[in-house]
XYZ file of C-alpha atoms in Angstrom:
122
model
C 32.377 20.284 -18.721
C 31.593 18.793 -22.100
C 29.496 20.670 -24.650
C 27.299 17.578 -24.893
C 25.771 18.426 -21.529
C 23.596 21.345 -22.621
C 20.380 20.692 -20.728
C 19.112 19.578 -17.379
C 18.828 16.280 -15.584
C 15.472 16.099 -13.874
C 15.646 13.597 -11.065
C 12.661 11.990 -9.449
C 14.014 11.182 -5.996
C 12.998 8.278 -3.820
C 14.402 8.055 -0.300
C 13.329 4.510 0.451
C 13.694 1.139 -1.225
C 10.941 0.309 -3.632
C 9.653 -2.845 -5.250
C 9.862 -2.933 -9.010
C 6.884 -4.031 -11.006
C 7.375 -5.137 -14.581
C 3.999 -5.496 -16.264
C 3.649 -2.038 -17.846
C 5.906 -1.010 -20.694
C 5.462 1.988 -22.954
C 7.034 2.417 -26.386
C 8.163 6.051 -26.086
C 10.777 5.709 -28.798
C 8.225 6.816 -31.381
C 9.604 9.271 -33.951
C 8.440 12.778 -33.103
C 7.380 11.926 -29.553
C 8.758 14.230 -26.839
C 8.437 13.319 -23.182
C 7.658 16.591 -21.385
C 5.471 15.802 -18.386
C 4.430 18.344 -15.787
C 5.738 17.879 -12.243
C 2.242 16.762 -11.225
C 2.150 14.058 -13.914
C 5.652 12.855 -12.993
C 4.565 12.517 -9.385
C 1.129 10.968 -9.995
C 2.009 8.607 -12.854
C 5.615 7.613 -12.093
C 6.941 8.371 -8.595
C 3.849 7.662 -6.481
C 3.043 4.308 -8.137
C 6.716 3.315 -7.953
C 6.916 4.109 -4.231
C 3.703 2.164 -3.615
C 4.948 -0.886 -5.561
C 2.250 -0.415 -8.208
C 2.504 -0.650 -11.985
C 3.833 2.370 -13.844
C 5.161 2.847 -17.407
C 8.603 1.187 -17.596
C 11.447 2.288 -19.817
C 10.423 5.938 -19.744
C 12.179 7.188 -16.603
C 15.294 5.030 -15.972
C 17.203 4.554 -12.708
C 20.453 6.478 -12.290
C 22.779 7.090 -9.353
C 23.269 10.841 -9.799
C 25.415 11.027 -6.681
C 27.910 8.314 -7.592
C 31.277 8.394 -9.319
C 30.088 9.305 -12.833
C 30.628 12.865 -13.955
C 27.541 14.868 -15.035
C 28.504 14.794 -18.727
C 28.858 10.993 -18.555
C 25.347 10.687 -17.135
C 24.048 13.025 -19.838
C 25.780 10.954 -22.536
C 24.451 7.671 -21.123
C 20.811 8.738 -20.831
C 20.322 11.376 -23.513
C 19.949 8.652 -26.165
C 16.454 7.915 -24.851
C 15.287 11.358 -26.018
C 17.787 12.534 -28.647
C 15.453 15.189 -30.085
C 15.225 16.938 -26.735
C 18.301 19.073 -26.067
C 17.075 20.268 -22.693
C 16.081 17.571 -20.224
C 16.481 13.944 -19.301
C 14.409 12.301 -16.578
C 15.774 9.694 -14.142
C 14.866 8.084 -10.837
C 17.582 8.516 -8.218
C 18.002 7.795 -4.526
C 19.239 10.403 -2.093
C 21.931 9.207 0.322
C 22.255 10.670 3.802
C 25.531 12.366 4.738
C 25.550 10.482 8.046
C 23.456 7.443 9.048
C 21.406 9.321 11.663
C 21.492 12.752 10.023
C 18.767 14.553 8.134
C 20.994 16.128 5.453
C 21.623 14.489 2.092
C 24.894 14.106 0.220
C 24.626 15.876 -3.140
C 28.207 15.588 -4.385
C 28.876 14.068 -7.777
C 31.811 12.655 -9.703
C 34.827 10.504 -8.917
C 36.511 13.261 -6.899
C 33.200 14.290 -5.276
C 33.975 17.906 -6.080
C 30.817 18.753 -8.010
C 27.227 19.140 -6.854
C 23.857 19.008 -8.572
C 21.913 22.260 -8.403
C 18.191 22.187 -7.832
C 15.688 24.397 -9.561
C 13.617 26.870 -7.568
């Protein structure tokens, strides 16, 4: 793994299709600003409004397929630019994919060879 991937990827998961609203935009590229929301604020101000098709601040938490063919260090490289001062976390929306169409388990493999997995935090 690359040394550039020092921190964590915090994913806000959505298991159903959502409508995207585009009226709210927030300029979080302000020098000295660090995006460090609590889990409650992430849920109340980003995930819940997104799932309900309501307005939420755009450009702060981007979409990313964490379980696709990109390697973890590639995802880190692609999204870390939005918060370059923060060496620990990046925040993304992702969708969980079921292992089988009628199953209840989710596929958590990552990378082109599907040999890696994302670890959750307790």
